[in-house]
C-alpha positions as a Markdown table, in Angstrom:
| # | Residue | x | y | z |
|---|---|---|---|---|
| 1 | Unk | 103.3 | 51.7 | 106.8 |
| 2 | Unk | 104.6 | 54.7 | 108.8 |
| 3 | Unk | 102.4 | 57.0 | 106.8 |
| 4 | Unk | 99.4 | 55.0 | 107.7 |
| 5 | Unk | 100.2 | 55.1 | 111.4 |
| 6 | Unk | 100.8 | 58.9 | 111.3 |
| 7 | Unk | 98.0 | 60.0 | 109.1 |
| 8 | Unk | 97.7 | 63.8 | 109.1 |
| 9 | Unk | 94.1 | 64.8 | 109.5 |
| 10 | Unk | 92.6 | 66.9 | 106.7 |
| 11 | Unk | 91.3 | 70.2 | 107.9 |
| 12 | Unk | 88.7 | 72.5 | 106.4 |
| 13 | Unk | 90.0 | 76.0 | 105.7 |
| 14 | Unk | 88.0 | 79.2 | 105.2 |
| 15 | Unk | 89.5 | 80.8 | 102.1 |
| 16 | Unk | 88.8 | 84.3 | 100.7 |
| 17 | Unk | 90.1 | 85.4 | 97.2 |
| 18 | Unk | 91.1 | 89.0 | 96.7 |
| 19 | Unk | 91.7 | 90.5 | 93.3 |
| 20 | Unk | 92.2 | 94.0 | 91.9 |
| 21 | Unk | 89.7 | 95.3 | 89.4 |
| 22 | Unk | 92.3 | 95.4 | 86.7 |
| 23 | Unk | 95.0 | 92.9 | 86.1 |
| 24 | Unk | 98.5 | 93.9 | 87.4 |
| 25 | Unk | 97.3 | 96.7 | 89.6 |
| 26 | Unk | 99.0 | 96.9 | 93.0 |
| 27 | Unk | 96.3 | 98.7 | 95.0 |
| 28 | Unk | 92.6 | 98.3 | 95.4 |
| 29 | Unk | 92.1 | 94.7 | 96.3 |
| 30 | Unk | 88.5 | 93.6 | 96.6 |
| 31 | Unk | 87.0 | 90.4 | 98.0 |
| 32 | Unk | 85.9 | 88.4 | 95.0 |
| 33 | Unk | 84.9 | 85.0 | 96.4 |
| 34 | Unk | 84.8 | 83.0 | 99.7 |
| 35 | Unk | 84.8 | 79.3 | 100.0 |
| 36 | Unk | 85.9 | 76.4 | 102.2 |
| 37 | Unk | 88.8 | 74.1 | 101.0 |
| 38 | Unk | 90.1 | 70.9 | 102.5 |
| 39 | Unk | 93.7 | 70.2 | 102.9 |
| 40 | Unk | 96.4 | 69.0 | 105.3 |
| 41 | Unk | 98.3 | 72.3 | 105.4 |
| 42 | Unk | 98.2 | 75.8 | 104.0 |
| 43 | Unk | 100.4 | 74.8 | 101.1 |
| 44 | Unk | 98.0 | 72.1 | 100.0 |
| 45 | Unk | 95.0 | 74.4 | 100.6 |
| 46 | Unk | 96.5 | 77.1 | 98.4 |
| 47 | Unk | 97.3 | 74.5 | 95.7 |
| 48 | Unk | 93.8 | 73.1 | 95.7 |
| 49 | Unk | 92.3 | 76.6 | 95.4 |
| 50 | Unk | 94.6 | 77.4 | 92.5 |
| 51 | Unk | 93.6 | 74.2 | 90.7 |
| 52 | Unk | 89.9 | 75.0 | 91.2 |
| 53 | Unk | 90.0 | 78.5 | 90.0 |
| 54 | Unk | 92.3 | 78.0 | 86.9 |
| 55 | Unk | 90.1 | 75.4 | 85.2 |
| 56 | Unk | 86.9 | 76.8 | 83.7 |
| 57 | Unk | 84.9 | 73.6 | 84.3 |
| 58 | Unk | 85.8 | 73.6 | 88.1 |
| 59 | Unk | 84.9 | 77.2 | 88.8 |
| 60 | Unk | 81.7 | 77.8 | 90.7 |
| 61 | Unk | 78.8 | 79.3 | 88.7 |
| 62 | Unk | 78.5 | 82.3 | 91.1 |
| 63 | Unk | 82.2 | 83.2 | 90.7 |
| 64 | Unk | 82.5 | 86.6 | 88.9 |
| 65 | Unk | 86.3 | 87.1 | 89.0 |
| 66 | Unk | 89.1 | 86.1 | 86.6 |
| 67 | Unk | 91.5 | 83.2 | 86.7 |
| 68 | Unk | 94.0 | 83.3 | 89.6 |
| 69 | Unk | 97.1 | 85.0 | 88.4 |
| 70 | Unk | 100.2 | 86.8 | 89.6 |
| 71 | Unk | 99.4 | 89.4 | 92.3 |
| 72 | Unk | 96.2 | 87.8 | 93.6 |
| 73 | Unk | 95.9 | 87.3 | 97.3 |
| 74 | Unk | 94.3 | 84.4 | 99.3 |
| 75 | Unk | 93.2 | 84.8 | 102.9 |
| 76 | Unk | 93.1 | 81.6 | 105.0 |
| 77 | Unk | 91.1 | 82.3 | 108.2 |
| 78 | Unk | 91.6 | 79.8 | 111.0 |
| 79 | Unk | 89.5 | 81.7 | 113.6 |
| 80 | Unk | 91.4 | 81.9 | 116.9 |
| 81 | Unk | 94.6 | 80.6 | 115.3 |
| 82 | Unk | 94.8 | 83.6 | 113.1 |
| 83 | Unk | 94.6 | 84.9 | 109.5 |
| 84 | Unk | 97.2 | 84.1 | 106.9 |
| 85 | Unk | 97.6 | 86.0 | 103.6 |
| 86 | Unk | 99.3 | 84.4 | 100.6 |
| 87 | Unk | 100.1 | 86.3 | 97.4 |
| 88 | Unk | 100.9 | 84.6 | 94.1 |
| 89 | Unk | 104.3 | 85.8 | 92.9 |
| 90 | Unk | 106.3 | 84.6 | 89.8 |
| 91 | Unk | 108.1 | 82.1 | 92.0 |
| 92 | Unk | 105.0 | 80.7 | 93.7 |
| 93 | Unk | 102.8 | 81.5 | 96.7 |
| 94 | Unk | 104.4 | 83.7 | 99.3 |
| 95 | Unk | 103.0 | 84.7 | 102.7 |
| 96 | Unk | 102.5 | 88.4 | 102.9 |
| 97 | Unk | 101.4 | 91.0 | 105.5 |
| 98 | Unk | 97.8 | 91.9 | 105.6 |
| 99 | Unk | 98.6 | 95.5 | 104.8 |
| 100 | Unk | 98.7 | 94.5 | 101.1 |
| 101 | Unk | 94.9 | 94.1 | 101.1 |
| 102 | Unk | 94.1 | 97.5 | 102.6 |
């Protein structure tokens, strides 16, 4: 009952996927795709994006990148609230500095 009373509102996040041209490179990230994802938090947004881009049937037709894998970066842009960068590491998604994308 408490969860019903304190429902957390789902938000829409602007997500951009960055990948290197060749798998396992550490430099040369390029913007591959941009989309909007719904979620209650950044963690849920990142998980929803990962699910969508690791199942071939869920991928958009105009997506020309590869599956999300270790080293790929997601940018969550919240406008005035700021920009947040997450990189997929072997232990999961970790927030990183934007200098990684340059």
